[in-house]
Coordinates of C-alpha atoms in Angstrom, one line a residue:
X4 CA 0.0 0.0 0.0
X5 CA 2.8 2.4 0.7
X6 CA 4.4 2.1 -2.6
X7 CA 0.8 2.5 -4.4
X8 CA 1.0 5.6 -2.1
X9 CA 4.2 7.2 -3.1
X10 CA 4.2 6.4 -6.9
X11 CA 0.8 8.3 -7.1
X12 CA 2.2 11.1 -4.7
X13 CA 5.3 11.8 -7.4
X14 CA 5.0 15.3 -9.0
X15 CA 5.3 15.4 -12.5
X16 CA 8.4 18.4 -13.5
X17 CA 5.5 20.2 -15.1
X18 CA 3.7 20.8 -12.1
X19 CA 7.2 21.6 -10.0
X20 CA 8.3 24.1 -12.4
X21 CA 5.2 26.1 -13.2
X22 CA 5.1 26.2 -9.3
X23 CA 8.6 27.4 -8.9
X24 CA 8.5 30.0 -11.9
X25 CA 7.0 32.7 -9.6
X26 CA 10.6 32.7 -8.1
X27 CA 11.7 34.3 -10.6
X28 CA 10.3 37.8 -10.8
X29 CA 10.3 37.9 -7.1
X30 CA 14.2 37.4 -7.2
X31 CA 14.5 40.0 -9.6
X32 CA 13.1 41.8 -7.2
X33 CA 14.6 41.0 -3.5
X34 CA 18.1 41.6 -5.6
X35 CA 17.9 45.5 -6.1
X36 CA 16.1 45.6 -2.9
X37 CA 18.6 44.4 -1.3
X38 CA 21.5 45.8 -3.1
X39 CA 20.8 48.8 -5.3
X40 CA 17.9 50.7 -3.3
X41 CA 20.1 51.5 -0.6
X42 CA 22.8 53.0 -2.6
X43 CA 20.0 55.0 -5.1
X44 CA 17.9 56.3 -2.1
X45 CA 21.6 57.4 -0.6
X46 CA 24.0 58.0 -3.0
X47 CA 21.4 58.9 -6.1
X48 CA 19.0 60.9 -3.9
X49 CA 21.1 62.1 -1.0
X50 CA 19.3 60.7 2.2
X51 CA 20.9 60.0 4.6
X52 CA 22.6 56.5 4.5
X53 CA 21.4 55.6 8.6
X54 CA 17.9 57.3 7.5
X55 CA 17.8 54.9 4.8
X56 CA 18.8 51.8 6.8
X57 CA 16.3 52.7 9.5
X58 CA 13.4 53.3 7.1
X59 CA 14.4 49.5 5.4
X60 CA 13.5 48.1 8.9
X61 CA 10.7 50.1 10.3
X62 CA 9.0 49.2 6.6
X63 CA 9.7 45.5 7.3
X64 CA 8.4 46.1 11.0
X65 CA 4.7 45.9 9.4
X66 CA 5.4 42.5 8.6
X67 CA 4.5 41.7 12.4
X68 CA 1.1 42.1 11.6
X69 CA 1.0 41.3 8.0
X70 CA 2.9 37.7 7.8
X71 CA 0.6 35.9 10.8
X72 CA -2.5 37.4 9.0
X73 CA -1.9 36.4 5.5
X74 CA -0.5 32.5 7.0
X75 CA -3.9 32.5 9.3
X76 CA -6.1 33.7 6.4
X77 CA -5.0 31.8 3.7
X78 CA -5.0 28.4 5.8
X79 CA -8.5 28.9 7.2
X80 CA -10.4 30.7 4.1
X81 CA -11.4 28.2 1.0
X82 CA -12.8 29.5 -1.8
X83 CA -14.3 27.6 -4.9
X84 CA -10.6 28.4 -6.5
X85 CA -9.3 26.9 -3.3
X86 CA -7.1 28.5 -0.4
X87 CA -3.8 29.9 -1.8
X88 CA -4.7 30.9 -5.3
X89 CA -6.8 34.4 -4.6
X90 CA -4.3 35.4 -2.5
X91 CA -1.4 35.1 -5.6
X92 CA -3.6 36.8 -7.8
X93 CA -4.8 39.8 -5.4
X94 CA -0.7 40.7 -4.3
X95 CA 0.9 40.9 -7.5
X96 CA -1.1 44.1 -8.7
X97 CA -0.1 45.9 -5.3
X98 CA 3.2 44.6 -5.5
X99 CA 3.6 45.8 -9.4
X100 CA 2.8 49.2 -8.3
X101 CA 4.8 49.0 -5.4
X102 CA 7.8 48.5 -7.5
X103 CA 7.2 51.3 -10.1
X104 CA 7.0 54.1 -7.3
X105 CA 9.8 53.1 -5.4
X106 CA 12.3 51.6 -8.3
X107 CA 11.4 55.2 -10.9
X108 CA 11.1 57.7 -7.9
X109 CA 10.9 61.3 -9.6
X110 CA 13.6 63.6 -8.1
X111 CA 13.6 65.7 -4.6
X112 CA 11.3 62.6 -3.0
X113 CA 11.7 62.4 0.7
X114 CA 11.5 59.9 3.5
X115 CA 7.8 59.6 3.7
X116 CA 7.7 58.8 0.0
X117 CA 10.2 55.4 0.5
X118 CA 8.4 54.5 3.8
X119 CA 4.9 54.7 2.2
X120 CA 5.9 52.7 -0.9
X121 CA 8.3 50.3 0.8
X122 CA 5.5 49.5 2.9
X123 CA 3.3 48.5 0.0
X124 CA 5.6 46.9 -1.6
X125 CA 6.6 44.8 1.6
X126 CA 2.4 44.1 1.6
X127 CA 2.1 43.1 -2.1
X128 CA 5.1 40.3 -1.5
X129 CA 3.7 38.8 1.5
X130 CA 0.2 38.2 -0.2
X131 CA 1.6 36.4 -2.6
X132 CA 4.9 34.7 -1.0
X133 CA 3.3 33.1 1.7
X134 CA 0.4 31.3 0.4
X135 CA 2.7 30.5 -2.3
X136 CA 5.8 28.4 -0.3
X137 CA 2.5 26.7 2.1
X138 CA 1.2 25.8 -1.4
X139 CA 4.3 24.4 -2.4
X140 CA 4.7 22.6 1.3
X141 CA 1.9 21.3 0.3
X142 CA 1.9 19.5 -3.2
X143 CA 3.7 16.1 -1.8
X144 CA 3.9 14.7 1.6
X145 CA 7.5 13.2 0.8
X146 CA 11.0 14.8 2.3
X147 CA 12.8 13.9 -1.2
X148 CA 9.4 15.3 -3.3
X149 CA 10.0 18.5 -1.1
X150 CA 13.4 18.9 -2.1
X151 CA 12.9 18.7 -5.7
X152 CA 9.5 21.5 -5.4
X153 CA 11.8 23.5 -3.7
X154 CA 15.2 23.4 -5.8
X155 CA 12.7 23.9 -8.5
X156 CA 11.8 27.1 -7.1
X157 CA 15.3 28.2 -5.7
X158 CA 16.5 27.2 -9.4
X159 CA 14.0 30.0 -10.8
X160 CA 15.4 32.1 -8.0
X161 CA 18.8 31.9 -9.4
X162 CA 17.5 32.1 -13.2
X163 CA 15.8 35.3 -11.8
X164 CA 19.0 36.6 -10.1
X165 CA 20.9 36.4 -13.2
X166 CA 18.2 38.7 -15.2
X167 CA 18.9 40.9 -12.6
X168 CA 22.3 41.2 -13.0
X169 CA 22.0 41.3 -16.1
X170 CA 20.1 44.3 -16.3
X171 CA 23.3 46.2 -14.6
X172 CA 25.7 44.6 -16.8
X173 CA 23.7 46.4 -20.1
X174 CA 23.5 49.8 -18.3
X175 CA 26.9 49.6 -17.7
X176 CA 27.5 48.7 -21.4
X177 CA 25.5 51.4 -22.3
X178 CA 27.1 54.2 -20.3
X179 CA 30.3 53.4 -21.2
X180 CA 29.7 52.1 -25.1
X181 CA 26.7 53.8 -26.2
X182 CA 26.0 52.5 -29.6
X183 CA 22.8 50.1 -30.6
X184 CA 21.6 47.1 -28.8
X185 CA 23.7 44.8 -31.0
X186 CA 26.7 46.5 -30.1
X187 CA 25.5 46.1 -26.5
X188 CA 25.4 42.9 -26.7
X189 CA 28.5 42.2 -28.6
X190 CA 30.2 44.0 -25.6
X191 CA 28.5 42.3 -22.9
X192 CA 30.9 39.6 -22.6
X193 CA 33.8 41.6 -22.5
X194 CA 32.3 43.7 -19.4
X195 CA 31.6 40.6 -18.1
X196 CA 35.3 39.1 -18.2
X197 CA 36.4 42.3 -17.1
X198 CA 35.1 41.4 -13.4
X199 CA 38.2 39.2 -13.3
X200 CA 40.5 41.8 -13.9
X201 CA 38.6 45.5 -12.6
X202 CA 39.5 46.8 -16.3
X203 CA 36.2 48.5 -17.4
X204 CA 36.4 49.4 -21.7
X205 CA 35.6 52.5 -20.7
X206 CA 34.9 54.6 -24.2
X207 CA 32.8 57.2 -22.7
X208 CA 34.2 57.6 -18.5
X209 CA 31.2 57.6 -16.7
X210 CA 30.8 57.4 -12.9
X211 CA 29.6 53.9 -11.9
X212 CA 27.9 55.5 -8.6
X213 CA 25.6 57.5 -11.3
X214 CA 24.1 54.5 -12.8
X215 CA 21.8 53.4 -9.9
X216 CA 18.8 55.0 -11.2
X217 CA 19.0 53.9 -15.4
X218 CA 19.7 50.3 -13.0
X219 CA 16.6 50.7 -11.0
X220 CA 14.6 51.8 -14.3
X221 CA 15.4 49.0 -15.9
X222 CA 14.4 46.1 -13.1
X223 CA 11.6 47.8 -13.0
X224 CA 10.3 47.1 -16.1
X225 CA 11.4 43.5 -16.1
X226 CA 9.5 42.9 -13.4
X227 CA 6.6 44.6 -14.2
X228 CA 6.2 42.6 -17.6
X229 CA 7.4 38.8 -16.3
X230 CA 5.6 38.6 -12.8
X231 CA 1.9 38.8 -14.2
X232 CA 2.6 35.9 -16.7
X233 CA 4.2 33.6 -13.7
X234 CA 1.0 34.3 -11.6
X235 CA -0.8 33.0 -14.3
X236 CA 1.5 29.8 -15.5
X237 CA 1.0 28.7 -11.6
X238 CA -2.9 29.7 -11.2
X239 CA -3.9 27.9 -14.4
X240 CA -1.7 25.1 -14.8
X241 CA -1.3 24.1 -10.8
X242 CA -3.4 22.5 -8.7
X243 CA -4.1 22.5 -5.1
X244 CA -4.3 20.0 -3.2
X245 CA -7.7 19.0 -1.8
X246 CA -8.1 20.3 1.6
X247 CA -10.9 18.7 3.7
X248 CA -10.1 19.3 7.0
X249 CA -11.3 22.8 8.7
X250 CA -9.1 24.1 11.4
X251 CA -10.7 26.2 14.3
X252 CA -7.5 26.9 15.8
X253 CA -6.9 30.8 16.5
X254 CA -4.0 32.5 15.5
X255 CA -2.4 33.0 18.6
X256 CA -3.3 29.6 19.6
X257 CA -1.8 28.3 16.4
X258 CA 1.6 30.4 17.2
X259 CA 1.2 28.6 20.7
X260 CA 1.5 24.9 19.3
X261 CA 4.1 25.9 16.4
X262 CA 6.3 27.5 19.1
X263 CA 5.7 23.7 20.9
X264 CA 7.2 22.1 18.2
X265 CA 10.7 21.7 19.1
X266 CA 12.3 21.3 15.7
X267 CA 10.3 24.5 14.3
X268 CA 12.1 26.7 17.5
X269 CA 15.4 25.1 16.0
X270 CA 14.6 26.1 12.6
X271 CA 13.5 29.7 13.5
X272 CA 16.5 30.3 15.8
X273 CA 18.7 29.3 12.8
X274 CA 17.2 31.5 10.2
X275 CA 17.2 34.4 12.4
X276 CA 20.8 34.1 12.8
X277 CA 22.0 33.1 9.5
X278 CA 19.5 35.7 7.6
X279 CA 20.6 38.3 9.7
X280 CA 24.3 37.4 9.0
X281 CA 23.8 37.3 5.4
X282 CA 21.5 40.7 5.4
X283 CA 24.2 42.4 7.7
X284 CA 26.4 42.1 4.6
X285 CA 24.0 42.3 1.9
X286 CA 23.2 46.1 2.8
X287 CA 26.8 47.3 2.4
X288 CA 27.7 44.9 -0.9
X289 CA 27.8 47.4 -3.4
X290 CA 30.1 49.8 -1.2
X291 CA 32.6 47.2 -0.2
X292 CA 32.9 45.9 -3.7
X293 CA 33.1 49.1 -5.8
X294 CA 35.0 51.4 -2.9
X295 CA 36.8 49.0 -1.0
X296 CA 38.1 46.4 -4.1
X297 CA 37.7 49.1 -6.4
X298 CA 35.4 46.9 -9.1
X299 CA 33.4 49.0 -11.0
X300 CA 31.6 46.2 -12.5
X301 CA 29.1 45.1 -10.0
X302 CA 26.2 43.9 -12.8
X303 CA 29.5 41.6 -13.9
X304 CA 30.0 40.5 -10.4
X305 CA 26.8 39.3 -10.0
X306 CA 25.9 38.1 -13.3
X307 CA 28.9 35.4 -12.1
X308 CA 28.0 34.8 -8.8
X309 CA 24.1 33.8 -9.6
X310 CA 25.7 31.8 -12.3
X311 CA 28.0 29.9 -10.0
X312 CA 24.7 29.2 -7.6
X313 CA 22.5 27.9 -10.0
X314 CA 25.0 25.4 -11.4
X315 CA 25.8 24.4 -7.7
X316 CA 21.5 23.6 -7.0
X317 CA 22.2 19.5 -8.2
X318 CA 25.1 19.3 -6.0
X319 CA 23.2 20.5 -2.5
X320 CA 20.3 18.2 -3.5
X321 CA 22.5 15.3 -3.8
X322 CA 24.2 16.2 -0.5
X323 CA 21.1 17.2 1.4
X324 CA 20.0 13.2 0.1
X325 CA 23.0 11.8 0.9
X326 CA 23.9 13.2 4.4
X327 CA 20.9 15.0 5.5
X328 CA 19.6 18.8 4.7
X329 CA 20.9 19.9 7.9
X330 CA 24.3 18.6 7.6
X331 CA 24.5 20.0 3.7
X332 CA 23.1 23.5 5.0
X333 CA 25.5 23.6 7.9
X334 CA 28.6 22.9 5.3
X335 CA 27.3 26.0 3.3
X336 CA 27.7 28.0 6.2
X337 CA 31.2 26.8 7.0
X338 CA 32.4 27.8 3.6
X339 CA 30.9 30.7 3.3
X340 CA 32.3 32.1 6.7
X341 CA 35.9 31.3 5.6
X342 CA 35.0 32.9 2.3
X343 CA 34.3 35.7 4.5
X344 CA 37.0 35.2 6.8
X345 CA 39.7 35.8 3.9
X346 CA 37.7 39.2 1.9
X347 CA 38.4 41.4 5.6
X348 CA 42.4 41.1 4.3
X349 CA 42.0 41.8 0.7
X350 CA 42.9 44.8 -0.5
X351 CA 42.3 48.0 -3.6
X352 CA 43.3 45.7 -6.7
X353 CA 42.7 42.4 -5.5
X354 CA 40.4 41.8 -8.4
X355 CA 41.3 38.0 -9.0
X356 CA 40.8 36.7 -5.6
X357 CA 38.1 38.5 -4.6
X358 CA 36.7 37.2 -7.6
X359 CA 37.2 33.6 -6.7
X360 CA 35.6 34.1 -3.6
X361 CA 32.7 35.5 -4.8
X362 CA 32.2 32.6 -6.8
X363 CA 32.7 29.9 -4.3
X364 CA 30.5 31.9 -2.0
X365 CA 27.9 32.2 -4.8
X366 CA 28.6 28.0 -5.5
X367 CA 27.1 28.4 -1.8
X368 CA 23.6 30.5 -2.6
X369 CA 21.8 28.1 -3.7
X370 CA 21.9 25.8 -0.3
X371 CA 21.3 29.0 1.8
X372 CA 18.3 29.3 -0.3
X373 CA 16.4 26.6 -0.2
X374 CA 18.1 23.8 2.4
X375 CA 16.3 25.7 4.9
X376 CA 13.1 26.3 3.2
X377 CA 12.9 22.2 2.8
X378 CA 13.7 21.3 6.2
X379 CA 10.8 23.4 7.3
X380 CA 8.1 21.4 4.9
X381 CA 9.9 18.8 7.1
X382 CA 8.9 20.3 10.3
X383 CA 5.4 20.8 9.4
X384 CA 5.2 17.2 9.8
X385 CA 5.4 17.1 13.1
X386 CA 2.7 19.3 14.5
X387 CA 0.3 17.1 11.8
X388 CA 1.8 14.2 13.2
X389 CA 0.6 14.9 16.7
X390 CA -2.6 17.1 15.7
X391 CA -3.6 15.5 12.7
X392 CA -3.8 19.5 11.6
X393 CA -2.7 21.0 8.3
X394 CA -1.1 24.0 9.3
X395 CA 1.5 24.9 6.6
X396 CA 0.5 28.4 6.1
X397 CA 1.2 29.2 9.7
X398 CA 3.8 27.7 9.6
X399 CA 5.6 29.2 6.7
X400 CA 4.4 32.7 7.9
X401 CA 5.9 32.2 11.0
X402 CA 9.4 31.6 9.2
X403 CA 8.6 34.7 7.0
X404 CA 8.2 36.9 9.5
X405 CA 11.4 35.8 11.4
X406 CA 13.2 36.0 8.0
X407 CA 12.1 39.3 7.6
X408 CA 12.7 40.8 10.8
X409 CA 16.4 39.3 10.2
X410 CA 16.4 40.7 7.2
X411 CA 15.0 44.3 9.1
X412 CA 17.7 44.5 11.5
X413 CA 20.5 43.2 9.8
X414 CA 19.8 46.2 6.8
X415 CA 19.0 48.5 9.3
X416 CA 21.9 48.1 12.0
X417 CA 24.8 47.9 8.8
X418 CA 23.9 50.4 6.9
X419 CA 22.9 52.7 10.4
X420 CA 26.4 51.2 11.7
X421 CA 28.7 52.3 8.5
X422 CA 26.8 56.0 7.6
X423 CA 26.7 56.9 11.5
X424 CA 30.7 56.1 11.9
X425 CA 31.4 58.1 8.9
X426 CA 31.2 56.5 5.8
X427 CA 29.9 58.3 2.2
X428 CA 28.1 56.4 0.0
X429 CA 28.3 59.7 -2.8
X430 CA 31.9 59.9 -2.7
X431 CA 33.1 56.8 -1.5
X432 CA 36.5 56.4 0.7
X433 CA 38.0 59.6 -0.3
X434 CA 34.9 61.7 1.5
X435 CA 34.3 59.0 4.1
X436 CA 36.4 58.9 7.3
X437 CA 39.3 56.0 8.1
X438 CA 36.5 54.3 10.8
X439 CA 33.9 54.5 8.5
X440 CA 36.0 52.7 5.8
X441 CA 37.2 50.2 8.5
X442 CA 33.7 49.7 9.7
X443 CA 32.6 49.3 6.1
X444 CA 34.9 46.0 6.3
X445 CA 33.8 44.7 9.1
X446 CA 30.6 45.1 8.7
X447 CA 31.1 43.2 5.3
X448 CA 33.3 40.6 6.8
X449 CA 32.6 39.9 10.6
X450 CA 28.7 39.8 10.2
X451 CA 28.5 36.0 8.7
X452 CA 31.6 34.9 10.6
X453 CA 29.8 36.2 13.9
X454 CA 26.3 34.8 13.0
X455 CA 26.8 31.9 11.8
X456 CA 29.4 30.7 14.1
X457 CA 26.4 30.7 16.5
X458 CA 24.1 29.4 14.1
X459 CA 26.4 25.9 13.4
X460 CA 25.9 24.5 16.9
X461 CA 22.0 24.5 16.7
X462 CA 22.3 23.3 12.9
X463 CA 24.5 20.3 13.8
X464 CA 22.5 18.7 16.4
X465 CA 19.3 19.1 14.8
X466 CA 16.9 16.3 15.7
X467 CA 14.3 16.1 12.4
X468 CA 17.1 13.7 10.6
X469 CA 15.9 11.8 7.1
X470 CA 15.3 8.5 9.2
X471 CA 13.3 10.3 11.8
X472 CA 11.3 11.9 9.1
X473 CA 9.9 8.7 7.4
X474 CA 8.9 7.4 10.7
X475 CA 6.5 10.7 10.9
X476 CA 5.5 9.8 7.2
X477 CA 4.2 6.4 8.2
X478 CA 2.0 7.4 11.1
X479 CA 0.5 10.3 8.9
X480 CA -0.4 7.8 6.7
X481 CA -1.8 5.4 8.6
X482 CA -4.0 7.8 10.6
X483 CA -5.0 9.2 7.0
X484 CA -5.6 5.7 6.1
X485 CA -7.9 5.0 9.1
X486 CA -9.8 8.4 8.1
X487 CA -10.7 7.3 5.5
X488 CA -11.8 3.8 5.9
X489 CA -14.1 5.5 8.5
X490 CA -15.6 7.7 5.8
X491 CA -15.9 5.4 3.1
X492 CA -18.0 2.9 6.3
X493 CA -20.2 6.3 7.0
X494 CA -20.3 6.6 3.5
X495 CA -21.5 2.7 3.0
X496 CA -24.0 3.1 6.0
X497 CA -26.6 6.2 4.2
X498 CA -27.0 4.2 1.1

């Protein structure tokens, strides 16, 4: 009966990747976030770097109230299109417009202007992220099915990542070349190549620090026309699963048994940690690379990393199989904080190694991505286990919101950290002063060392192991078994 059972339960790659293909635009989009809207709202516009940082996390604040809303609402409300579907469909207009006010601000906008449309953006993603990764939980019951829905989506991720590095990569082209799109093109690889050595073709001189606008532009409309055909690729060609049990558990009730569940506290501990590492760096990226290595190329930089983590997505699934997705994540995190380790020494001109590194630690993306995501379908397992619940939504907005306040503080203490000790993201080291360069580095450096030293412990005794896993399997699907034997007796009895 169990093998009946899981060859029915086997996802076709059709379903899996018109599933994962929202990843796409919404990478596009957590890249420049991430990255480029710092340095355009300081450096472009002239706020003030710390008012820019502390804007990034009170905006991401709202996500206190937003995440456990949107998990609660789309678990418990079913709709003749079923649960998580509406909810897709209803964000990505709010999120569209989101994104054209705050990637095209016009000139002289303020503060208020990048909290108010920050915020919507912020709204606009969680309505459609989180009823999208509980769909995905969702579509098999099996830890190795997980693993391939999720890769599928991380590999979009990563397909996504590269457009948008792309997109800087032909701005920069363009400032420096001029000339037609063919020409662009033609030059493209030669920008790219030049990430190895910092030598930039430079026909027409332009100030890199300029470009973060054109950059910003030109996301924007990428986004704008590929997310509303990925909404619709997973609407109409995805189903949901049937859902036939209703759960009357309140929100904060629900948050009380999901903090019960012991591997779920593990798995929110290390994301808070490691997310905050990562987004501690992320913030200051652009300035450590273009005034600290002295690469002008950053689109080039990029356009190599995402490369080097979507080729390294088959390797982490084979490990995460062969030694668990714990194990596997926690070896991302150990190479990535030597990777880190060895940028604080590099120096102005070390284009080569710092090159390298970037590559290895972007050979490492892809398992910080999605390793996590999988183990918490994983964890889900438990509290249906003991409950006999389906809780997923919760469940993944519970992890959204502590990724997101990682994500908050992390952006908000670096960039606060580096503009309040003195450093200028308009005119780089020469009008910033010799702490705020040094804290620049450290910032860039120290913050993944630090947090993910103290996320390895909790990662290498984690309890939910493969063998463990299977065990919870089998009494799911016994109970679900005994269910419905139950109702197909009722069922027998009113004929």
């Amino acid at each position: 009966m169990n093998t009946a059972h899981n060859t029915t339960d086997i996802l076709s790659a059709k379903t899996i990747y018109f599933h994962g293909c929202i990843g796409l635009p919404l990478a596009v989009i957590g890249y420049p976030l991430a990255i480029w809207i710092p340095a355009h709202y300081s450096g472009g516009l002239g706020l003030s770097l710390a008012a820019v940082g502390t804007i990034l996390m009170l905006a991401r604040f709202t996500d206190v109230i937003t995440d456990p809303l949107m998990g609660e609402l789309s678990d418990r409300w079913q709709t003749r299109f079923g649960r998580r579907k509406p909810w897709v469909v209803v964000g990505a207009p709010l999120m569209m417009l989101g994104v054209y006010q705050l990637f095209m601000p016009p000139e002289g906008v303020g503060l208020i202007y990048f909290l108010l449309w920050l915020t919507l953006f912020f709204l606009g993603s969680t309505i459609i992220a989180l009823p999208h990764r509980a769909w995905g939980a969702e579509l098999s019951p099996h830890y190795h099915q997980r693993s391939r829905v999720t890769a599928a989506r991380e590999l979009f991720v990563l397909v996504g990542l590269m457009v948008a590095a792309a997109v800087p990569m032909i701005i920069e082209v363009l400032a420096d070349q001029g000339g037609s799109v063919g020409q662009v093109f033609t030059a493209l690889w030669a920008d790219a190549t030049s990430a190895f050595t910092g030598e930039i073709m430079n026909a027409q001189p332009v100030d890199r620090a300029t470009l973060t606008g054109p950059v910003l532009t030109g996301l924007a409309f990428v986004i704008i026309g590929v997310l509303p055909f990925c909404v619709f690729c997973v609407v109409v060609f995805v189903k949901e699963p049937e859902h036939h049990e209703k759960s009357t558990v309140p929100l904060i009730a629900g948050a009380r048994i999901v903090w019960r569940n012991g591997p779920m506290r593990r798995v929110l501990m290390i994301a808070l940690l490691v997310i905050f590492g990562e987004s501690f760096r992320n913030a200051v990226s652009l300035f450590f690379i273009r005034d600290i290595i002295g690469i002008p190329t950053i689109g080039a930089a990029y356009f190599f990393y995402f490369i080097a983590g979507l080729a390294a997505i088959p390797f982490w699934l084979w490990l995460g199989r062969k030694i668990g997705k714990h194990k596997a994540f926690l070896g991302t995190l150990v190479t990535v904080a030597t990777v880190s380790g060895i940028n604080f020494f590099l120096e102005s001109g070390d284009y080569l190694a710092f090159f390298l590194l970037f590559i290895v630690k972007g050979f490492c993306f892809g398992g910080l991505q999605f390793l996590p995501v999988a183990m918490l379908a994983d964890v889900v397992d438990v509290d249906t286990a003991r409950s006999g619940g389906k809780r997923a939504g919760t469940y993944f907005a519970i992890l959204g919101l502590t990724e997101k306040l990682a994500i908050a503080l992390g952006t908000g203490i670096s960039l606060n950290v580096v503009g309040l000790l003195g450093f200028d993201p308009s005119g780089g080291i020469a009008a910033s002063t010799d702490i705020g360069v040094l804290s620049l580095r450290i910032v860039y450096c120290g913050g993944p060392i630090l947090f993910y030293g103290l996320a390895l412990k909790l990662i290498w005794n984690y309890p939910l192991t493969p063998m463990r896993h299977e065990r919870l399997r089998a009494r799911i699907q016994k109970r679900n078994e005994r269910l419905q034997a139950r109702a197909d007796q009722g069922a027998g009895l009113t004929r």
